[in-house]
Amino acid sequence: MNVLVIGNGGREHAVIQALAKSPKVNKIYAMKGNAGIAELAELVNVDYCDVKAVGDWVDAHKDVDFTVVTPDDPLALGLVDELESRGHRAFGPRKNAAIIEASKAFSKELMKKYNIPTAKYETFSDYEAAKAYVDTCDIPVVLKADGLALGKGVLICTTREEAQDGLREMMLDKKFGSAGNKVVVEEFLVGPEVSALAFTDGKTIKPMITSCDHKRALDNDEGLNTGGMGTFCPAPFFGEKSAKEVMEKIMLPTMYAMNAEGRTFKGVLYFGLMKTKDGYKVIEYNSRFGDPETQVILPMLKTDLMEIFEAVVDERLDEVNVEWEDGACVCLVLASGGYPEKYEKGKEITFGDLDSDVVLCHAGTAEKDGKIVTSGGRVLGVCAKGADIEAARQKVYANAKKISFDGMFYRKDIGIKYKDVVKE
Ligand code: AMP
Ligand code: GLY
């Protein structure tokens, strides 16, 4: 089969590396890809948020048998619907299901209606009403812009002044654009966090190995929120008991709730969860693979990823045995100085002599005059497996030191978090 993968980050490089191993996959196209992806796929320079343009390209390329849509924007814009309406096979939720990520107000209402555990909240479109409410709620309080904001539309406010300032920025100053037209004001939860992803065809849901992200830019979870600075898997505190609770109280109820709403979800459903003293609660849903979670999850997948993608599209996921390796995997993100705020691009990257079992996932890289240069905030994911998280971590850090580019920075504490949390 010939497959088109939509996206250009580390996550897409991880997906493409897994697809390249599949005996079912012949040729891979990547729209738009990056310098690492170019080694495995033919790059296609079409704006993937222009769903009609993508549809036209696929129509014109009769050798493409299957499209995988990974980023949130084209999913929310209805790229899967567009491709299906033209008779093409595509992996990912339709627009009416991708709303589970695209609107926090929608996902909070869904959880309330179907008794899926989550933080208590109120939603506001009116600034004055939100302002009055924030004056009465417990501190810390969490503010979330309703729409997609690249993982940056969430403010954890530790004082009432900070909360009022944040509200003003979101609703009046439009710091996150139209994403802030509606704001969710939410109770602050405490506990370890886990990214629990699952494949689902709307009838069956099969969990992936769990992982933990590090969203803040700096060590000890300080600094600004980012798309993710590193991940490890599996989450040490997530054993069989957790898996059972999350399946029964969160994963299955969510799949059934989306069916009941006439919004059957097919694709990857990502549950961002917190293990609170009252059990697991949903912090967020994503309608896609996580980034950089995917960079640690897919290297642990024993099953052919293409076989899973096809089974989801054909609604026969129950027939596939999704299996995972033992051991652990760690991914460390090497970022451009200044990220997640302003940073420079076009810096040459030198790779050194990396261990053969280290896998690089390119995120913000491009080729220029035969050299590989930076082209984004998150530049590379350095990934390695090991018998346990500590072994994988050592390997990742030893190899990260060999890579360099002007302004490069990374967190020094990926994989340490939750070391002391009780194992299940
Ligand atoms: P989100 O983009 O919704 O995943 O939020 C970004 C990060 O903010 C999450 O990974 C959590 O660490 C934190 N966060 C979001 N909502 C809450 C909450 N209700 N209580 C505590 N922390 C939260
Ligand atoms: N790493 C978090 C996300 O992909 O949303």
Short mmCIF file of C-alpha atoms and ligand atoms in Angstrom, two decimals:
data_model
loop_
_atom_site.label_atom_id
_atom_site.label_comp_id
_atom_site.label_asym_id
_atom_site.label_seq_id
_atom_site.Cartn_x
_atom_site.Cartn_y
_atom_site.Cartn_z
CA MET A 1 0.00 0.00 0.00
CA ASN A 2 1.03 3.60 -0.52
CA VAL A 3 0.27 5.84 2.43
CA LEU A 4 0.07 9.62 2.85
CA VAL A 5 0.83 10.93 6.36
CA ILE A 6 -0.37 14.44 7.17
CA GLY A 7 1.85 16.50 9.49
CA ASN A 8 5.42 17.62 9.99
CA GLY A 9 6.45 17.03 13.61
CA GLY A 10 8.24 14.48 15.77
CA ARG A 11 4.98 12.60 16.17
CA GLU A 12 4.63 12.18 12.41
CA HIS A 13 8.25 11.04 12.15
CA ALA A 14 7.50 8.38 14.80
CA VAL A 15 4.35 7.28 12.90
CA ILE A 16 6.29 7.11 9.64
CA GLN A 17 9.13 5.11 11.25
CA ALA A 18 6.53 2.59 12.48
CA LEU A 19 4.75 2.45 9.10
CA ALA A 20 8.08 2.00 7.29
CA LYS A 21 8.51 -1.28 9.23
CA SER A 22 5.16 -2.64 8.04
CA PRO A 23 5.31 -5.31 5.33
CA LYS A 24 1.99 -3.89 4.08
CA VAL A 25 3.45 -0.45 3.33
CA ASN A 26 5.20 0.21 0.07
CA LYS A 27 5.64 3.95 -0.43
CA ILE A 28 5.07 6.79 2.06
CA TYR A 29 4.24 10.40 1.24
CA ALA A 30 4.42 13.10 3.94
CA MET A 31 2.58 16.40 3.81
CA LYS A 32 4.66 18.44 4.65
CA GLY A 33 7.24 16.40 6.53
CA ASN A 34 10.70 17.57 7.63
CA ALA A 35 14.38 16.70 7.10
CA GLY A 36 14.18 13.42 9.08
CA ILE A 37 10.94 12.32 7.47
CA ALA A 38 12.49 12.98 4.03
CA GLU A 39 14.72 9.91 4.58
CA LEU A 40 11.67 7.64 4.63
CA ALA A 41 9.02 9.47 2.66
CA GLU A 42 8.48 11.69 -0.35
CA LEU A 43 7.63 15.18 0.87
CA VAL A 44 4.55 16.93 -0.47
CA ASN A 45 4.39 20.69 -0.14
CA VAL A 46 0.66 21.36 0.25
CA ASP A 47 -0.92 23.31 3.13
CA TYR A 48 -2.69 20.50 5.00
CA CYS A 49 -5.10 22.89 6.69
CA ASP A 50 -6.55 23.63 3.25
CA VAL A 51 -8.75 20.53 3.20
CA LYS A 52 -9.90 21.07 -0.38
CA ALA A 53 -6.30 21.36 -1.62
CA VAL A 54 -5.42 18.09 0.19
CA GLY A 55 -8.49 16.42 -1.36
CA ASP A 56 -7.43 17.63 -4.82
CA TRP A 57 -3.90 16.33 -4.30
CA VAL A 58 -5.12 12.89 -3.21
CA ASP A 59 -7.59 12.78 -6.14
CA ALA A 60 -4.70 13.51 -8.49
CA HIS A 61 -2.41 10.86 -6.96
CA LYS A 62 -4.18 7.62 -7.77
CA ASP A 63 -1.33 5.58 -6.24
CA VAL A 64 -2.24 6.75 -2.71
CA ASP A 65 -4.34 4.04 -1.00
CA PHE A 66 -4.65 5.43 2.51
CA THR A 67 -4.20 8.73 4.39
CA VAL A 68 -3.30 9.12 8.06
CA VAL A 69 -4.30 12.47 9.58
CA THR A 70 -2.39 13.17 12.81
CA PRO A 71 -2.48 16.92 13.68
CA ASP A 72 -5.48 18.46 15.47
CA ASP A 73 -6.12 21.36 13.08
CA PRO A 74 -6.90 19.42 9.88
CA LEU A 75 -9.00 16.97 11.92
CA ALA A 76 -11.03 19.84 13.41
CA LEU A 77 -11.37 21.35 9.92
CA GLY A 78 -12.88 18.12 8.56
CA LEU A 79 -10.05 16.70 6.45
CA VAL A 80 -11.18 13.11 7.09
CA ASP A 81 -14.74 13.99 6.00
CA GLU A 82 -13.38 15.67 2.87
CA LEU A 83 -11.29 12.62 1.90
CA GLU A 84 -14.11 10.17 2.64
CA SER A 85 -16.57 12.22 0.58
CA ARG A 86 -14.19 11.81 -2.37
CA GLY A 87 -14.07 8.03 -1.84
CA HIS A 88 -10.65 7.81 -0.14
CA ARG A 89 -9.72 5.81 2.97
CA ALA A 90 -8.47 7.96 5.85
CA PHE A 91 -7.48 7.30 9.47
CA GLY A 92 -8.65 9.86 12.04
CA PRO A 93 -11.93 11.12 13.50
CA ARG A 94 -14.44 13.04 11.43
CA LYS A 95 -15.01 16.71 12.21
CA ASN A 96 -18.05 16.06 14.40
CA ALA A 97 -15.96 13.73 16.62
CA ALA A 98 -12.72 15.77 16.56
CA ILE A 99 -14.70 18.39 18.49
CA ILE A 100 -13.88 16.39 21.62
CA GLU A 101 -10.49 18.16 21.47
CA ALA A 102 -11.40 21.25 19.46
CA SER A 103 -13.90 22.52 22.04
CA LYS A 104 -13.22 22.26 25.75
CA ALA A 105 -16.77 23.48 26.42
CA PHE A 106 -18.09 20.51 24.39
CA SER A 107 -15.87 17.97 26.16
CA LYS A 108 -16.75 19.30 29.62
CA GLU A 109 -20.50 19.11 28.82
CA LEU A 110 -20.06 15.58 27.48
CA MET A 111 -18.36 14.45 30.69
CA LYS A 112 -21.02 16.09 32.85
CA LYS A 113 -23.87 14.51 30.84
CA TYR A 114 -22.38 10.99 30.91
CA ASN A 115 -20.89 11.06 34.42
CA ILE A 116 -17.29 10.79 33.29
CA PRO A 117 -15.05 11.96 36.16
CA THR A 118 -13.45 15.39 35.57
CA ALA A 119 -12.72 18.64 37.42
CA LYS A 120 -15.77 20.75 38.42
CA TYR A 121 -16.22 23.72 36.10
CA GLU A 122 -18.35 26.53 34.67
CA THR A 123 -18.28 27.82 31.07
CA PHE A 124 -18.61 31.52 30.18
CA SER A 125 -19.04 33.54 26.99
CA ASP A 126 -19.74 36.72 28.95
CA TYR A 127 -16.71 38.44 30.51
CA GLU A 128 -18.60 40.14 33.37
CA ALA A 129 -20.21 36.86 34.45
CA ALA A 130 -16.83 35.07 34.33
CA LYS A 131 -15.22 37.88 36.35
CA ALA A 132 -17.86 37.63 39.07
CA TYR A 133 -17.50 33.83 39.23
CA VAL A 134 -13.69 33.95 39.47
CA ASP A 135 -14.11 36.24 42.51
CA THR A 136 -15.93 33.46 44.34
CA CYS A 137 -14.03 30.28 43.42
CA ASP A 138 -11.25 28.50 45.31
CA ILE A 139 -7.62 29.30 44.49
CA PRO A 140 -5.66 27.91 42.64
CA VAL A 141 -8.09 27.98 39.74
CA VAL A 142 -7.62 26.86 36.14
CA LEU A 143 -8.69 28.92 33.09
CA LYS A 144 -9.01 27.25 29.71
CA ALA A 145 -9.65 28.92 26.36
CA ASP A 146 -12.39 26.93 24.63
CA GLY A 147 -10.74 26.41 21.22
CA LEU A 148 -7.44 24.99 19.95
CA ALA A 149 -4.46 27.03 21.19
CA LEU A 150 -1.44 24.74 20.61
CA GLY A 151 -1.50 23.50 24.22
CA LYS A 152 -0.95 27.04 25.44
CA GLY A 153 -4.52 28.13 26.21
CA VAL A 154 -4.46 26.86 29.80
CA LEU A 155 -3.62 29.06 32.78
CA ILE A 156 -3.09 27.71 36.29
CA CYS A 157 -3.68 30.74 38.51
CA THR A 158 -2.32 30.73 42.04
CA THR A 159 -3.78 34.10 43.09
CA ARG A 160 -7.13 35.78 42.40
CA GLU A 161 -5.35 38.73 40.73
CA GLU A 162 -3.57 36.36 38.36
CA ALA A 163 -6.93 34.73 37.54
CA GLN A 164 -8.60 38.08 36.81
CA ASP A 165 -5.63 39.18 34.66
CA GLY A 166 -5.72 35.87 32.76
CA LEU A 167 -9.44 36.14 32.18
CA ARG A 168 -9.03 39.64 30.79
CA GLU A 169 -6.22 38.50 28.47
CA MET A 170 -8.26 35.57 27.16
CA MET A 171 -11.69 37.17 26.82
CA LEU A 172 -11.00 40.87 26.18
CA ASP A 173 -7.44 41.07 24.77
CA LYS A 174 -7.93 37.82 22.75
CA LYS A 175 -4.44 36.56 23.59
CA PHE A 176 -5.40 33.16 22.12
CA GLY A 177 -7.54 34.66 19.34
CA SER A 178 -11.08 33.38 18.92
CA ALA A 179 -10.18 30.33 21.10
CA GLY A 180 -10.90 32.69 24.02
CA ASN A 181 -14.45 33.66 23.01
CA LYS A 182 -15.61 31.06 25.49
CA VAL A 183 -13.65 30.22 28.65
CA VAL A 184 -13.89 27.23 30.98
CA VAL A 185 -13.14 28.04 34.64
CA GLU A 186 -12.13 24.82 36.34
CA GLU A 187 -11.30 23.38 39.75
CA PHE A 188 -7.57 22.75 40.32
CA LEU A 189 -6.77 19.04 40.70
CA VAL A 190 -3.72 17.49 42.34
CA GLY A 191 -1.96 14.22 41.52
CA PRO A 192 0.35 12.49 39.06
CA GLU A 193 -0.59 12.88 35.38
CA VAL A 194 -0.69 10.23 32.71
CA SER A 195 -1.36 10.26 28.98
CA ALA A 196 -3.56 7.24 28.29
CA LEU A 197 -4.03 6.87 24.55
CA ALA A 198 -6.21 4.30 22.83
CA PHE A 199 -7.14 3.10 19.37
CA THR A 200 -10.88 2.97 18.80
CA ASP A 201 -13.22 2.19 15.90
CA GLY A 202 -16.30 3.25 17.85
CA LYS A 203 -17.11 -0.36 18.83
CA THR A 204 -13.90 -1.51 20.49
CA ILE A 205 -11.30 0.51 22.37
CA LYS A 206 -7.75 -0.82 22.82
CA PRO A 207 -5.40 1.08 25.13
CA MET A 208 -1.81 1.86 24.25
CA ILE A 209 1.05 1.67 26.73
CA THR A 210 0.71 4.67 29.11
CA SER A 211 3.19 7.55 29.12
CA CYS A 212 4.03 10.76 30.99
CA ASP A 213 4.69 14.13 29.35
CA HIS A 214 6.63 17.12 30.74
CA LYS A 215 4.73 20.18 29.57
CA ARG A 216 6.66 22.97 31.28
CA ALA A 217 9.71 24.40 29.53
CA LEU A 218 12.14 24.16 32.47
CA ASP A 219 13.37 21.63 35.04
CA ASN A 220 11.19 20.87 38.08
CA ASP A 221 8.12 21.72 36.01
CA GLU A 222 8.90 25.42 36.02
CA GLY A 223 8.56 27.95 33.19
CA LEU A 224 5.90 28.25 30.52
CA ASN A 225 3.66 25.51 29.19
CA THR A 226 4.92 24.00 25.93
CA GLY A 227 3.76 21.33 23.51
CA GLY A 228 5.86 18.88 25.59
CA MET A 229 9.58 18.76 26.44
CA GLY A 230 9.98 15.01 26.88
CA THR A 231 8.15 11.81 27.68
CA PHE A 232 8.66 8.38 29.13
CA CYS A 233 6.68 5.18 29.21
CA PRO A 234 5.17 3.29 30.90
CA ALA A 235 3.73 5.47 33.72
CA PRO A 236 5.09 3.72 36.85
CA PHE A 237 1.94 4.24 38.91
CA PHE A 238 -0.42 2.89 36.24
CA GLY A 239 -0.82 -0.85 36.82
CA GLU A 240 -3.68 -3.29 36.27
CA LYS A 241 -5.89 -1.67 38.89
CA SER A 242 -5.57 1.74 37.23
CA ALA A 243 -6.11 0.22 33.78
CA LYS A 244 -9.36 -1.41 34.93
CA GLU A 245 -10.66 1.76 36.57
CA VAL A 246 -9.81 3.94 33.56
CA MET A 247 -11.33 1.48 31.09
CA GLU A 248 -14.58 1.13 33.05
CA LYS A 249 -15.08 4.71 34.23
CA ILE A 250 -13.48 6.74 31.45
CA MET A 251 -12.54 5.01 28.18
CA LEU A 252 -15.66 2.91 27.51
CA PRO A 253 -18.08 5.58 28.78
CA THR A 254 -16.43 8.14 26.47
CA MET A 255 -16.69 5.85 23.44
CA TYR A 256 -20.36 5.12 24.19
CA ALA A 257 -21.09 8.81 24.93
CA MET A 258 -19.74 9.85 21.54
CA ASN A 259 -21.87 7.16 19.85
CA ALA A 260 -24.95 8.32 21.77
CA GLU A 261 -24.32 11.88 20.61
CA GLY A 262 -24.16 10.72 16.97
CA ARG A 263 -20.45 11.54 16.92
CA THR A 264 -18.81 8.11 16.66
CA PHE A 265 -15.08 8.52 17.23
CA LYS A 266 -12.70 6.50 15.04
CA GLY A 267 -8.98 7.02 15.38
CA VAL A 268 -6.71 7.70 18.34
CA LEU A 269 -8.42 9.01 21.45
CA TYR A 270 -6.02 10.57 23.95
CA PHE A 271 -7.11 10.79 27.58
CA GLY A 272 -5.04 13.26 29.63
CA LEU A 273 -5.70 11.97 33.15
CA MET A 274 -4.85 12.90 36.72
CA LYS A 275 -4.76 10.30 39.51
CA THR A 276 -6.46 12.23 42.31
CA LYS A 277 -7.31 11.01 45.79
CA ASP A 278 -10.84 10.42 44.46
CA GLY A 279 -9.66 8.33 41.52
CA TYR A 280 -8.71 9.13 37.94
CA LYS A 281 -10.18 12.29 36.40
CA VAL A 282 -10.01 13.60 32.84
CA ILE A 283 -7.92 16.77 32.42
CA GLU A 284 -8.30 16.86 28.65
CA TYR A 285 -9.19 14.83 25.59
CA ASN A 286 -7.20 14.96 22.38
CA SER A 287 -8.48 13.58 19.11
CA ARG A 288 -5.08 12.30 17.94
CA PHE A 289 -1.70 10.90 18.90
CA GLY A 290 0.20 13.04 21.46
CA ASP A 291 3.47 14.77 20.70
CA PRO A 292 5.99 13.77 22.14
CA GLU A 293 4.07 10.80 23.65
CA THR A 294 3.99 9.00 20.29
CA GLN A 295 7.80 9.05 20.12
CA VAL A 296 7.94 6.71 23.16
CA ILE A 297 4.73 4.75 22.52
CA LEU A 298 5.25 3.52 18.97
CA PRO A 299 8.76 2.08 19.51
CA MET A 300 7.08 -0.19 22.13
CA LEU A 301 4.37 -1.42 19.72
CA LYS A 302 4.88 -5.01 18.61
CA THR A 303 1.85 -5.11 16.31
CA ASP A 304 1.95 -3.77 12.74
CA LEU A 305 0.68 -0.16 12.96
CA MET A 306 -0.74 -0.28 9.42
CA GLU A 307 -2.80 -3.33 10.37
CA ILE A 308 -4.27 -1.37 13.30
CA PHE A 309 -5.01 1.71 11.16
CA GLU A 310 -6.85 -0.39 8.59
CA ALA A 311 -8.79 -2.29 11.26
CA VAL A 312 -9.96 1.01 12.80
CA VAL A 313 -11.14 2.38 9.45
CA ASP A 314 -12.90 -0.94 8.65
CA GLU A 315 -14.41 -1.16 12.17
CA ARG A 316 -12.89 -4.53 12.98
CA LEU A 317 -10.44 -3.51 15.71
CA ASP A 318 -11.79 -6.41 17.82
CA GLU A 319 -9.94 -8.78 15.46
CA VAL A 320 -6.49 -7.25 16.11
CA ASN A 321 -4.30 -8.21 19.04
CA VAL A 322 -2.51 -4.97 19.98
CA GLU A 323 0.68 -5.96 21.81
CA TRP A 324 3.41 -3.99 23.61
CA GLU A 325 7.01 -4.69 24.52
CA ASP A 326 8.22 -4.95 28.12
CA GLY A 327 10.73 -2.40 29.40
CA ALA A 328 10.64 1.37 28.98
CA CYS A 329 11.27 4.17 26.52
CA VAL A 330 12.33 7.81 27.02
CA CYS A 331 12.17 10.77 24.62
CA LEU A 332 14.04 14.01 25.29
CA VAL A 333 13.14 17.10 23.26
CA LEU A 334 15.98 19.35 22.11
CA ALA A 335 14.53 22.84 21.70
CA SER A 336 15.52 26.19 20.19
CA GLY A 337 16.58 28.90 22.68
CA GLY A 338 13.54 31.04 23.53
CA TYR A 339 10.89 28.35 22.89
CA PRO A 340 7.92 28.41 23.60
CA GLU A 341 8.19 32.15 22.97
CA LYS A 342 10.31 33.79 20.25
CA TYR A 343 13.22 31.76 18.86
CA GLU A 344 15.49 31.83 15.83
CA LYS A 345 15.47 29.31 13.00
CA GLY A 346 18.00 28.13 10.43
CA LYS A 347 20.73 26.99 12.87
CA GLU A 348 22.86 24.14 11.57
CA ILE A 349 22.55 20.89 13.54
CA THR A 350 25.51 18.55 14.09
CA PHE A 351 24.69 15.04 15.22
CA GLY A 352 27.95 13.43 16.38
CA ASP A 353 28.35 9.67 16.57
CA LEU A 354 25.10 8.44 18.09
CA ASP A 355 24.60 4.92 19.49
CA SER A 356 22.97 2.69 16.89
CA ASP A 357 19.98 1.90 19.11
CA VAL A 358 19.09 5.58 19.64
CA VAL A 359 16.22 6.80 17.49
CA LEU A 360 15.87 10.44 16.47
CA CYS A 361 12.45 11.88 15.78
CA HIS A 362 12.80 15.07 13.79
CA ALA A 363 10.33 17.81 14.71
CA GLY A 364 11.44 21.29 13.60
CA THR A 365 14.16 20.46 11.06
CA ALA A 366 14.66 21.31 7.41
CA GLU A 367 17.30 20.72 4.79
CA LYS A 368 19.17 23.72 3.44
CA ASP A 369 22.12 23.56 1.03
CA GLY A 370 22.79 19.93 1.98
CA LYS A 371 22.79 20.70 5.71
CA ILE A 372 20.15 19.98 8.33
CA VAL A 373 19.00 23.16 10.07
CA THR A 374 16.45 24.07 12.75
CA SER A 375 13.02 25.19 11.57
CA GLY A 376 10.89 25.10 14.72
CA GLY A 377 10.79 25.46 18.51
CA ARG A 378 10.93 21.77 19.25
CA VAL A 379 13.72 20.53 17.00
CA LEU A 380 14.52 16.88 17.75
CA GLY A 381 13.35 14.06 20.02
CA VAL A 382 16.17 11.81 21.19
CA CYS A 383 14.58 8.44 21.99
CA ALA A 384 15.89 5.21 23.49
CA LYS A 385 14.51 2.03 24.98
CA GLY A 386 15.87 0.29 28.05
CA ALA A 387 15.10 -2.42 30.58
CA ASP A 388 13.63 0.32 32.77
CA ILE A 389 13.13 4.11 32.66
CA GLU A 390 16.48 4.81 34.32
CA ALA A 391 18.44 2.77 31.75
CA ALA A 392 16.61 4.44 28.86
CA ARG A 393 17.15 7.85 30.45
CA GLN A 394 20.92 7.35 30.78
CA LYS A 395 21.18 6.39 27.13
CA VAL A 396 19.13 9.37 25.97
CA TYR A 397 21.17 11.92 27.93
CA ALA A 398 24.53 10.40 26.91
CA ASN A 399 23.50 10.77 23.25
CA ALA A 400 21.84 14.20 23.53
CA LYS A 401 25.25 15.58 24.56
CA LYS A 402 26.64 14.61 21.16
CA ILE A 403 24.10 16.76 19.27
CA SER A 404 24.41 20.50 19.01
CA PHE A 405 23.04 23.64 17.40
CA ASP A 406 23.23 27.29 18.32
CA GLY A 407 20.87 28.04 21.23
CA MET A 408 19.96 24.38 21.88
CA PHE A 409 18.44 23.64 25.27
CA TYR A 410 16.73 20.69 26.93
CA ARG A 411 15.37 19.68 30.30
CA LYS A 412 17.75 17.71 32.51
CA ASP A 413 15.05 15.88 34.46
CA ILE A 414 13.00 13.93 31.91
CA GLY A 415 12.09 10.54 33.36
CA ILE A 416 12.77 11.38 37.00
CA LYS A 417 9.23 12.50 37.78
CA TYR A 418 7.07 9.97 39.65
CA LYS A 419 10.11 7.86 40.56
CA ASP A 420 8.87 7.90 44.14
CA VAL A 421 5.18 7.50 43.35
CA VAL A 422 3.99 4.12 44.59
CA LYS A 423 4.08 1.48 41.87
CA GLU A 424 0.94 -0.55 41.34
P1 AMP B 1 -4.27 20.85 29.01
O1 AMP B 1 -3.79 21.62 27.82
O2 AMP B 1 -5.74 20.89 29.24
O3 AMP B 1 -3.69 19.46 29.04
O4 AMP B 1 -3.58 21.53 30.27
C1 AMP B 1 -2.19 21.72 30.34
C2 AMP B 1 -1.70 21.27 31.69
O5 AMP B 1 -2.28 22.08 32.72
C3 AMP B 1 -2.09 19.85 32.06
O6 AMP B 1 -1.21 18.91 31.56
C4 AMP B 1 -2.07 19.90 33.57
O7 AMP B 1 -0.77 19.73 34.06
C5 AMP B 1 -2.52 21.30 33.87
N1 AMP B 1 -3.95 21.32 34.18
C6 AMP B 1 -4.98 21.45 33.32
N2 AMP B 1 -6.16 21.40 33.97
C7 AMP B 1 -5.88 21.24 35.28
C8 AMP B 1 -6.67 21.12 36.47
N3 AMP B 1 -8.00 21.18 36.43
N4 AMP B 1 -6.02 20.96 37.64
C9 AMP B 1 -4.67 20.92 37.68
N5 AMP B 1 -3.88 21.04 36.62
C10 AMP B 1 -4.46 21.19 35.42
N1 GLY B 2 1.92 16.22 24.55
C1 GLY B 2 0.60 16.71 24.67
C2 GLY B 2 -0.19 16.72 23.45
O1 GLY B 2 0.16 16.16 22.43
O2 GLY B 2 -1.25 17.33 23.47
#
